[in-house]
Amino acid sequence: MNYPQRTLNCSQPRVVHLGQDHTLNAWVHRLRDHGNITFLTLRDRYGLMQAVIDDQSPQEVRLLTGELKMEYCVAVTGPIRRRPEGMVNPQMPTGEVELHVQQLVILSRCQNLPFVIDEENRSTEATRLQYRYLDLRSSGMQRRLILRDRVVRSVRSFLADEGFLEIETPTLIKSTPEGARDFLVPSRLQPGSFYALPQSPQIYKQLLMVGGLDRYYQIARCYRDEDPRGDRQPEFTQIDLEMSFVRRDDVLDLTERMMQRVFRDGLNVELELPFPRLSYHEAIDRYGTDKPDIRFGLPLLDLTATINQTAFQAFRDVVAAGGCVKALVLKKAGEQVTRKRIAEWEEVARKAGAKGLAWMRVQNHQFEGGVGKFFQESAAAMIRDLGLEEGDVLLMGADSWARVCRSMGMVRLEAAKSLELIEAGKFRFLWVVDFPLFEWNEESGQWEPAHHMFSMPKAEYIDTLEQNPGDVKGELYDLVCNGLELASGSIRIHDPDLQQRVFNIVGYPLERARERFGFLLDAFRYGPPPHGGIAPGLDRLVMIMSQQETIREVIAFPKNTQMASPMDGSPAPVDEAQLRELGIRFL
Ligand code: ASP
């Protein structure tokens, strides 16, 4: 097709172009027909520009204009002219000028649209995903994908400056466990054998360190066959990196500086370094979660010691049995804390495993409402010690430490949301360190790695690992932003014997470990360097930066919450012949 090619994009025309003939190639974003004059708002990736067809335009152009509809793809040519007085649009960067159309070519037509491209709540997500190629034309999707590109470029240039090499690792691999199920790919040449898609490049990046490559990164696609819950995708992207001869703080420092550069390049936001650090224990104790949202205060207070001075027998019994009492102080929230809200928060606490939620408010220097009557005697001392003021509301729970922290942590988040204590547009990072290395899985009755099985125990636990795995802390770290886990990493084991001891604890005795990880254990017998790394989630990072609620908003072609694609219909059955070739038959 021969057609006039653009000489400017839709964001470029300005008064310097006045009088010059130009061509735009773009989509019809808006169309206003006033009889003898038609205004087209044309759109491309770069911006919006007005084109005008009037009685000075050639007859054939006016005729063709009658055929135009939204989202037709067109080429328009004509002089750039100043908009008449009163028609200037200061909202549009090109708002001082317009193109007076002398030539119009319809490059392609558009049938009835399933939704209007740039409308705020344009459609259901299902429809948006089915017509993703149209959804991608929206300014929101384009802005986010442009940000994503900027983030990736910023990461690449930062890591290159720091001496990292970008190296690809295979995606048809021997399965690497990261706590999820593998996607399997059948081998045609070896019927009955399978490749796995990597849950992450974990083992390969460690082998790159054994290979002496020292500093590696990769914008890596990871595949995990997980149940659809939360904001998950079967494939997602990590900024995967690994470094040799580092200690924990070297990895944290590098990651912080990378985040600082990314936020500067991507959003012009200056992050303050270093990020605060909390141990896993402190995070749970103070915020009831290992990914605390610290955009607001509201720490959990410990009232375990205080409770014996009160007459609240229910809580005293819990403490006597070894439990804890945790409280939240909602400052001056008296009026806002309605019974309805308390009932909602109590529901949240119960869902998190609590038996209930106690509350009372400070009024006339006394505790009133809820369980206030049990605290009359101790009120003066408590009000003084906790620095309480009139109108403050106390929410309290009592249970085992783990359970009360968890449930009160959920109440903390819910209260902050409903009392609107979370300021939008803020980014609050922190590190959570010193996680337990192992977790007990009730269902399988086995120890499991809390992160993955290649992480180094902290030095003081190495001799006695097997005695009480539950107590062992690892050289593990998570980067958290606004209450979301943004990255996990660790210093790794590089001693084959220690690695085997950890394998033993998590259910990979020698035989089984050799079968699955023999190549890693072998590699560790050839002078492996001490090493460690981390892997920030790229989708999450861009989601947080663009203040979206789901990573689907920052992925060009995501799967839906059922892990399917309404656009191409995947997953889908395959031909009998394909299966036969692979030697696969369904029972
Ligand atoms: N492979 C780990 C993960 O995907 C990250 C790391 O330890 O570097 O979570």
XYZ file of C-alpha atoms and ligand atoms in Angstrom:
596
model
C 0.000 0.000 0.000
C 1.353 3.344 -0.989
C 0.375 6.032 1.477
C 1.813 9.272 2.808
C 4.086 8.460 5.733
C 4.184 10.588 8.825
C 6.547 13.537 9.016
C 5.610 14.254 12.633
C 4.001 12.233 15.382
C 0.896 13.447 17.197
C 2.812 15.029 20.069
C 5.132 17.123 17.938
C 3.268 19.862 16.071
C 3.937 23.306 17.574
C 3.906 26.934 16.477
C 7.373 26.455 14.932
C 5.668 24.293 12.296
C 3.140 26.963 11.306
C 2.671 27.118 7.567
C 4.558 23.870 6.936
C 2.829 20.880 5.328
C 2.952 17.772 7.477
C 1.576 14.249 7.518
C 0.311 12.374 10.551
C -0.390 8.624 10.697
C -2.744 7.963 13.577
C -6.045 6.701 14.923
C -9.284 8.651 15.084
C -9.587 9.217 18.800
C -12.538 11.583 18.693
C -14.662 12.925 15.908
C -16.921 15.981 16.059
C -18.932 16.757 12.977
C -20.471 20.246 12.922
C -21.807 20.027 9.352
C -19.432 22.171 7.398
C -16.521 21.656 9.756
C -15.257 18.382 11.268
C -12.742 18.161 14.103
C -10.710 15.001 14.391
C -8.656 14.315 17.450
C -5.906 12.035 16.216
C -3.964 9.782 18.535
C -0.768 7.813 18.451
C 1.545 6.541 21.154
C 3.061 9.972 21.535
C 0.027 12.165 21.990
C -3.079 13.837 20.631
C -3.375 16.306 17.795
C -6.336 18.071 16.253
C -7.001 17.895 12.518
C -9.697 19.979 10.838
C -11.681 19.328 7.703
C -13.700 22.328 6.511
C -15.035 23.848 3.311
C -11.470 24.837 2.384
C -10.515 21.152 2.303
C -10.737 19.410 -1.109
C -14.082 17.960 -2.071
C -12.838 14.314 -2.013
C -11.472 14.792 1.507
C -14.842 16.110 2.705
C -16.612 13.160 1.150
C -14.246 10.626 2.692
C -14.552 12.340 6.089
C -18.181 11.242 6.160
C -17.001 7.638 6.278
C -14.698 8.090 9.270
C -15.448 6.434 12.583
C -13.623 6.062 15.864
C -10.367 4.092 15.678
C -10.048 4.236 11.915
C -6.367 4.340 11.103
C -5.638 7.308 8.831
C -2.994 9.409 7.130
C -3.734 13.137 6.989
C -1.649 15.759 5.243
C -1.911 19.517 5.261
C -0.507 22.714 6.685
C -0.107 23.234 10.420
C -2.005 26.377 11.357
C -2.673 28.316 14.515
C -5.977 27.536 16.207
C -8.407 30.446 16.110
C -8.651 32.708 19.181
C -10.672 30.979 21.922
C -10.041 27.503 20.482
C -6.607 27.045 22.038
C -6.538 24.041 24.372
C -3.967 24.560 27.122
C -4.540 20.963 28.361
C -3.022 19.564 25.169
C 0.696 20.006 24.471
C -0.259 20.488 20.807
C -3.250 22.635 21.807
C -2.136 25.847 20.096
C -2.127 24.394 16.588
C -4.145 22.157 14.267
C -3.590 20.433 10.962
C -5.802 21.649 8.147
C -6.475 18.498 6.155
C -5.756 18.655 2.419
C -5.278 14.938 1.902
C -6.935 12.073 3.760
C -6.170 8.375 3.315
C -8.044 5.715 5.256
C -5.345 3.168 6.048
C -7.763 0.737 7.673
C -11.256 0.668 9.060
C -12.486 -0.324 12.491
C -15.670 -2.231 13.187
C -17.910 -1.497 16.171
C -15.766 -1.267 19.259
C -16.319 -3.438 22.354
C -15.466 -0.366 24.463
C -14.398 3.230 24.058
C -10.622 3.187 24.171
C -9.873 5.809 26.749
C -12.906 5.687 28.974
C -12.062 5.388 32.655
C -14.040 2.248 33.559
C -14.177 1.171 29.968
C -15.284 -2.381 30.445
C -15.001 -5.511 32.488
C -11.523 -6.928 32.803
C -12.634 -9.995 30.838
C -13.516 -7.836 27.843
C -10.396 -5.733 28.203
C -8.268 -8.883 28.166
C -10.183 -10.412 25.255
C -9.498 -7.286 23.195
C -6.151 -6.533 24.777
C -4.795 -5.098 21.519
C -7.482 -2.395 21.796
C -7.019 -1.956 25.519
C -3.332 -1.354 24.832
C -4.302 1.739 22.845
C -5.562 3.403 26.053
C -3.422 6.117 27.544
C -3.299 4.266 30.904
C -1.907 1.039 29.455
C 0.507 2.946 27.263
C 1.737 5.070 30.155
C 2.350 1.978 32.261
C 4.169 0.064 29.535
C 6.293 3.134 28.850
C 7.129 3.285 32.568
C 7.951 -0.421 32.525
C 10.343 0.135 29.653
C 11.955 3.024 31.493
C 12.344 0.910 34.621
C 14.005 -1.920 32.692
C 16.373 0.467 30.967
C 17.227 2.105 34.246
C 17.943 -1.302 35.814
C 20.124 -2.310 32.888
C 22.138 0.867 32.888
C 22.562 0.834 36.681
C 23.706 -2.788 36.747
C 26.012 -2.291 33.776
C 27.602 0.656 35.628
C 28.068 -1.664 38.605
C 29.903 -4.236 36.506
C 27.103 -6.768 36.077
C 26.829 -8.964 33.001
C 23.444 -9.746 31.500
C 23.422 -13.486 30.861
C 20.540 -15.667 29.731
C 19.843 -18.975 31.395
C 17.804 -21.790 29.844
C 14.040 -22.006 30.076
C 13.913 -25.720 29.324
C 15.567 -27.069 32.420
C 15.709 -29.735 35.005
C 13.169 -28.700 37.598
C 14.319 -26.144 40.228
C 12.043 -26.114 43.240
C 11.023 -22.691 44.548
C 8.054 -23.879 46.498
C 5.579 -24.068 43.619
C 4.574 -26.649 41.061
C 6.552 -26.875 37.828
C 5.183 -26.425 34.348
C 6.390 -29.444 32.422
C 7.319 -29.701 28.759
C 7.368 -33.210 27.297
C 10.424 -34.257 25.343
C 9.602 -35.708 21.918
C 13.038 -37.234 21.471
C 13.041 -38.926 24.855
C 9.457 -40.057 25.337
C 8.509 -40.123 29.006
C 11.055 -37.415 29.895
C 10.225 -33.825 30.600
C 11.830 -30.449 30.826
C 10.539 -28.047 33.448
C 10.081 -24.331 32.888
C 12.172 -22.499 35.490
C 10.396 -21.272 38.613
C 13.396 -18.937 38.692
C 16.959 -19.131 37.348
C 18.145 -19.878 40.912
C 20.464 -22.852 40.360
C 21.764 -21.527 37.051
C 22.712 -18.167 38.511
C 24.577 -19.962 41.279
C 26.366 -22.031 38.653
C 27.309 -18.807 36.864
C 29.057 -17.813 40.095
C 30.868 -21.157 40.153
C 31.716 -20.298 36.541
C 33.545 -17.214 37.779
C 31.219 -14.656 36.175
C 31.085 -12.788 39.488
C 28.168 -10.414 38.864
C 25.184 -11.619 36.842
C 21.730 -10.304 36.151
C 18.864 -11.133 33.889
C 15.387 -9.776 33.271
C 14.130 -13.294 33.751
C 10.783 -14.870 33.010
C 9.717 -17.280 35.764
C 6.980 -19.906 35.574
C 5.048 -21.265 38.524
C 2.010 -23.489 38.286
C 0.218 -22.148 41.325
C -3.410 -22.144 42.282
C -5.170 -18.977 41.290
C -5.176 -16.919 44.465
C -4.129 -13.374 45.116
C -2.460 -11.411 42.407
C -0.602 -14.211 40.659
C 0.391 -14.939 37.103
C 1.655 -18.294 35.846
C 4.528 -16.409 34.237
C 6.074 -13.282 35.634
C 9.307 -11.350 35.392
C 12.096 -10.906 37.895
C 15.155 -8.707 37.952
C 17.282 -11.683 38.878
C 20.804 -11.040 40.140
C 23.667 -12.806 41.839
C 27.049 -11.656 43.132
C 30.203 -13.401 44.300
C 32.282 -12.529 47.366
C 29.533 -10.512 49.028
C 28.005 -10.326 52.446
C 24.368 -9.643 53.079
C 24.809 -5.894 53.414
C 26.516 -5.648 50.021
C 23.411 -7.095 48.374
C 21.096 -4.835 50.364
C 23.179 -1.766 49.564
C 23.276 -2.528 45.838
C 19.527 -3.217 45.725
C 18.754 0.028 47.553
C 20.835 2.044 45.148
C 19.175 0.273 42.226
C 15.725 1.195 43.605
C 16.873 4.757 44.124
C 18.027 4.996 40.503
C 14.853 3.343 39.160
C 12.536 5.688 41.076
C 14.587 8.677 40.004
C 14.630 7.650 36.326
C 11.071 6.345 36.240
C 9.144 8.781 38.426
C 11.497 11.575 39.361
C 11.033 10.500 42.977
C 14.028 10.622 45.298
C 14.137 7.689 47.741
C 16.008 8.175 50.974
C 18.685 5.579 51.761
C 19.338 3.410 53.619
C 15.954 1.713 53.946
C 15.004 0.785 57.518
C 15.702 -2.804 58.552
C 13.667 -5.020 60.816
C 14.291 -8.575 61.814
C 11.554 -11.045 60.965
C 10.774 -11.290 64.680
C 10.517 -7.511 65.090
C 8.336 -7.222 61.988
C 5.867 -9.791 63.286
C 5.977 -8.428 66.823
C 5.427 -4.814 65.808
C 3.263 -5.122 62.695
C 1.938 -8.671 62.749
C 3.313 -9.469 59.295
C 6.625 -10.073 57.533
C 5.661 -7.430 54.979
C 4.673 -4.415 57.045
C 3.103 -1.389 55.452
C 4.937 1.491 57.134
C 3.239 4.315 55.231
C 1.403 4.826 58.513
C 2.396 4.240 62.147
C -0.010 2.268 64.304
C 2.453 -0.275 65.721
C 1.176 -3.190 67.808
C 1.749 -2.429 71.488
C 2.488 -5.215 73.911
C 0.179 -5.169 76.936
C 1.096 -8.635 78.174
C 2.811 -7.290 81.289
C 0.068 -4.742 81.986
C -2.821 -7.134 81.830
C -2.174 -8.681 85.235
C -2.855 -5.309 86.829
C -6.344 -5.277 85.360
C -9.549 -7.092 86.182
C -9.971 -8.509 82.696
C -9.963 -12.166 83.546
C -10.351 -13.465 79.993
C -7.050 -11.879 78.973
C -5.340 -12.737 82.261
C -6.102 -16.389 81.603
C -4.522 -16.223 78.156
C -1.394 -14.620 79.623
C -1.271 -17.182 82.429
C -1.281 -19.883 79.743
C 1.749 -18.301 78.073
C -0.088 -16.078 75.581
C 0.327 -12.411 74.692
C -1.826 -9.302 74.591
C -1.391 -6.907 71.678
C -3.111 -3.570 71.275
C -3.578 -0.844 68.698
C -4.151 2.773 69.682
C -6.294 4.676 67.207
C -5.466 8.262 68.076
C -8.452 10.588 68.505
C -10.577 8.160 66.526
C -13.479 8.124 69.019
C -16.117 9.546 66.683
C -15.061 7.489 63.678
C -14.985 4.185 65.504
C -18.595 3.162 65.133
C -20.005 -0.149 66.280
C -20.295 -1.147 62.639
C -16.579 -0.592 62.104
C -15.690 -2.518 65.232
C -17.852 -5.395 64.037
C -16.044 -5.348 60.677
C -12.622 -5.351 62.319
C -13.661 -8.126 64.646
C -14.633 -10.167 61.595
C -11.167 -9.536 60.150
C -9.568 -10.673 63.419
C -11.684 -13.830 63.499
C -10.815 -14.670 59.919
C -7.165 -14.439 60.951
C -7.799 -17.005 63.673
C -8.589 -14.775 66.691
C -11.396 -15.528 69.103
C -12.535 -11.921 69.111
C -11.497 -8.294 69.322
C -11.775 -6.256 72.506
C -12.091 -2.492 72.426
C -12.595 0.549 74.665
C -12.201 4.304 74.347
C -10.755 7.014 76.570
C -13.500 9.299 77.804
C -13.447 11.575 80.839
C -10.063 10.100 81.839
C -11.639 6.669 82.055
C -12.094 3.688 79.763
C -15.615 3.514 78.359
C -17.456 1.192 75.992
C -16.624 -2.369 75.037
C -14.512 -4.004 77.734
C -13.857 -0.628 79.478
C -15.600 -1.707 82.663
C -12.883 -4.294 83.382
C -10.199 -1.617 83.261
C -11.618 0.983 85.674
C -9.055 0.426 88.453
C -6.068 0.347 86.149
C -7.240 3.159 83.858
C -5.199 6.014 85.300
C -1.909 4.096 85.147
C -2.570 2.732 81.664
C -3.626 6.108 80.266
C -0.440 7.616 81.676
C 1.930 4.822 80.608
C 0.566 4.565 77.078
C 0.306 8.369 76.698
C -3.399 8.084 75.854
C -5.631 11.102 75.259
C -9.340 11.799 75.199
C -10.992 10.139 72.207
C -8.272 7.531 71.694
C -9.596 4.056 70.965
C -7.824 0.896 72.084
C -8.261 -2.348 70.151
C -6.934 -5.459 71.883
C -6.451 -9.138 71.278
C -5.016 -11.988 73.342
C -3.724 -15.303 72.076
C -0.496 -17.130 71.362
C 2.190 -14.648 70.208
C 2.051 -15.762 66.586
C -1.720 -15.774 66.368
C -2.362 -12.492 68.159
C 0.325 -10.730 66.127
C -1.171 -12.037 62.916
C -4.764 -11.161 63.707
C -3.956 -7.738 65.164
C -1.714 -7.095 62.163
C -4.704 -7.688 59.884
C -6.855 -5.409 62.055
C -4.110 -2.768 61.856
C -4.266 -2.783 58.054
C -8.037 -2.763 57.950
C -8.277 0.089 60.475
C -5.719 2.123 58.531
C -7.727 1.620 55.356
C -11.083 2.482 56.813
C -9.772 5.474 58.807
C -7.895 6.597 55.670
C -4.498 6.746 57.336
C -2.679 5.636 54.154
C -1.422 8.507 52.057
C -1.540 7.766 48.329
C 1.551 8.384 46.245
C 4.017 7.557 49.030
C 6.635 4.819 48.701
C 7.908 3.364 51.972
C 10.540 0.675 51.686
C 12.015 -1.521 54.356
C 14.100 -4.656 54.670
C 12.976 -7.633 56.668
C 15.980 -9.801 57.568
C 16.849 -12.889 59.607
C 13.919 -15.030 58.559
C 13.633 -18.541 59.875
C 15.317 -20.914 57.439
C 12.677 -23.621 57.779
C 8.931 -23.747 58.194
C 6.913 -26.659 59.461
C 4.306 -27.868 57.007
C 1.382 -29.221 59.011
C -0.083 -31.037 56.029
C 2.976 -32.931 54.900
C 4.403 -33.155 58.436
C 7.776 -31.967 57.134
C 10.206 -29.102 57.359
C 10.206 -26.909 54.280
C 12.572 -24.148 53.273
C 11.025 -20.764 54.153
C 12.599 -19.240 51.028
C 14.394 -21.922 49.047
C 16.787 -24.669 50.000
C 19.949 -22.953 48.801
C 20.014 -20.256 51.489
C 22.766 -20.085 54.084
C 21.906 -20.559 57.764
C 23.246 -17.783 59.990
C 26.677 -18.797 61.254
C 25.626 -19.379 64.863
C 23.150 -22.101 63.848
C 25.331 -24.117 61.488
C 26.727 -26.587 64.027
C 23.340 -27.473 65.431
C 21.045 -27.216 62.419
C 19.411 -30.570 62.897
C 18.659 -30.157 66.610
C 15.798 -27.755 66.200
C 15.313 -26.656 62.617
C 12.454 -24.375 63.651
C 14.851 -22.107 65.558
C 17.373 -21.700 62.747
C 17.605 -18.237 61.235
C 18.909 -17.800 57.702
C 20.898 -15.188 55.836
C 17.642 -14.206 54.205
C 16.210 -10.834 53.298
C 13.024 -9.473 51.792
C 12.543 -6.037 50.374
C 9.088 -4.703 51.219
C 7.381 -1.627 49.786
C 3.979 -0.324 50.886
C 3.138 -3.649 52.495
C 4.042 -5.752 49.448
C 6.953 -8.140 49.110
C 9.043 -6.726 46.305
C 12.103 -8.977 46.438
C 13.517 -11.990 48.211
C 17.072 -13.097 48.366
C 19.752 -14.716 50.428
C 23.384 -15.475 50.876
C 23.736 -19.002 49.499
C 25.291 -22.157 50.714
C 28.427 -22.976 48.714
C 29.625 -25.959 50.721
C 28.307 -29.264 49.334
C 28.227 -30.925 52.737
C 26.255 -28.129 54.354
C 23.961 -28.099 51.310
C 23.342 -31.823 51.782
C 22.532 -31.297 55.471
C 19.889 -28.740 54.500
C 18.593 -31.092 51.803
C 18.279 -33.812 54.435
C 16.160 -31.586 56.683
C 13.748 -30.650 53.881
C 13.264 -34.210 52.701
C 16.018 -34.724 50.134
C 18.240 -37.437 51.553
C 21.443 -38.156 49.645
C 20.019 -40.433 46.969
C 17.119 -38.153 46.129
C 19.247 -35.004 46.311
C 21.848 -36.520 43.962
C 19.181 -37.457 41.471
C 17.730 -33.978 41.434
C 20.629 -31.649 42.264
C 23.660 -33.823 41.626
C 25.063 -31.286 39.165
C 24.904 -28.508 41.780
C 26.513 -30.636 44.482
C 29.210 -31.654 41.994
C 29.835 -28.035 40.997
C 30.290 -27.131 44.666
C 33.247 -29.544 44.740
C 35.195 -27.373 42.267
C 36.061 -24.238 44.223
C 32.758 -22.372 44.333
C 32.964 -18.746 45.501
C 30.836 -17.528 48.419
C 27.878 -15.804 46.786
C 24.437 -14.331 47.262
C 21.726 -12.534 45.389
C 18.203 -11.283 45.166
C 15.345 -11.069 42.687
C 13.013 -8.051 42.710
C 9.738 -8.724 40.902
C 9.552 -6.435 37.895
C 5.766 -6.626 37.557
C 5.249 -5.746 41.224
C 7.755 -2.940 41.047
C 6.033 -1.295 38.084
C 2.635 -1.918 39.682
C 3.695 -0.113 42.845
C 5.283 2.722 40.887
C 2.158 3.218 38.794
C -0.078 2.818 41.855
C -2.099 -0.040 40.430
C -3.864 -2.779 42.351
C -2.862 -5.725 40.181
C 0.152 -6.736 38.120
C -2.195 -7.444 35.208
C -2.266 -3.674 34.659
C 1.462 -3.574 33.930
C 1.774 -6.696 31.761
C 0.996 -6.355 28.055
C -0.678 -9.765 27.680
C -1.454 -11.202 31.114
C -3.525 -14.222 31.962
C -6.759 -13.684 33.891
C -7.336 -14.813 37.478
C -8.086 -18.337 36.224
C -4.632 -18.354 34.587
C -6.190 -18.331 31.128
C -6.017 -15.877 28.264
C -9.436 -14.764 27.019
C -7.703 -13.364 23.923
C -5.915 -16.380 22.434
C -7.885 -18.973 24.364
C -4.871 -20.562 26.046
C -4.596 -23.038 27.589
C -6.271 -25.034 24.833
C -6.447 -28.645 23.680
C -3.903 -29.699 21.056
C -4.184 -31.972 18.042
C -4.280 -35.717 18.504
C -1.295 -35.890 16.149
C 0.789 -33.601 18.345
C 0.062 -35.781 21.359
C 0.857 -38.937 19.459
C 4.204 -37.522 18.445
C 4.974 -36.859 22.080
C 3.809 -40.293 23.119
C 1.104 -38.838 25.360
C -2.285 -40.434 25.862
C -4.924 -39.436 28.385
C -6.337 -42.097 30.590
N 15.184 -17.297 43.285
C 14.627 -16.514 44.342
C 13.147 -16.260 44.097
O 12.677 -16.429 42.981
C 15.272 -15.194 44.510
C 16.665 -15.288 45.038
O 16.872 -15.940 46.071
O 17.522 -14.646 44.443
O 12.438 -15.840 44.985
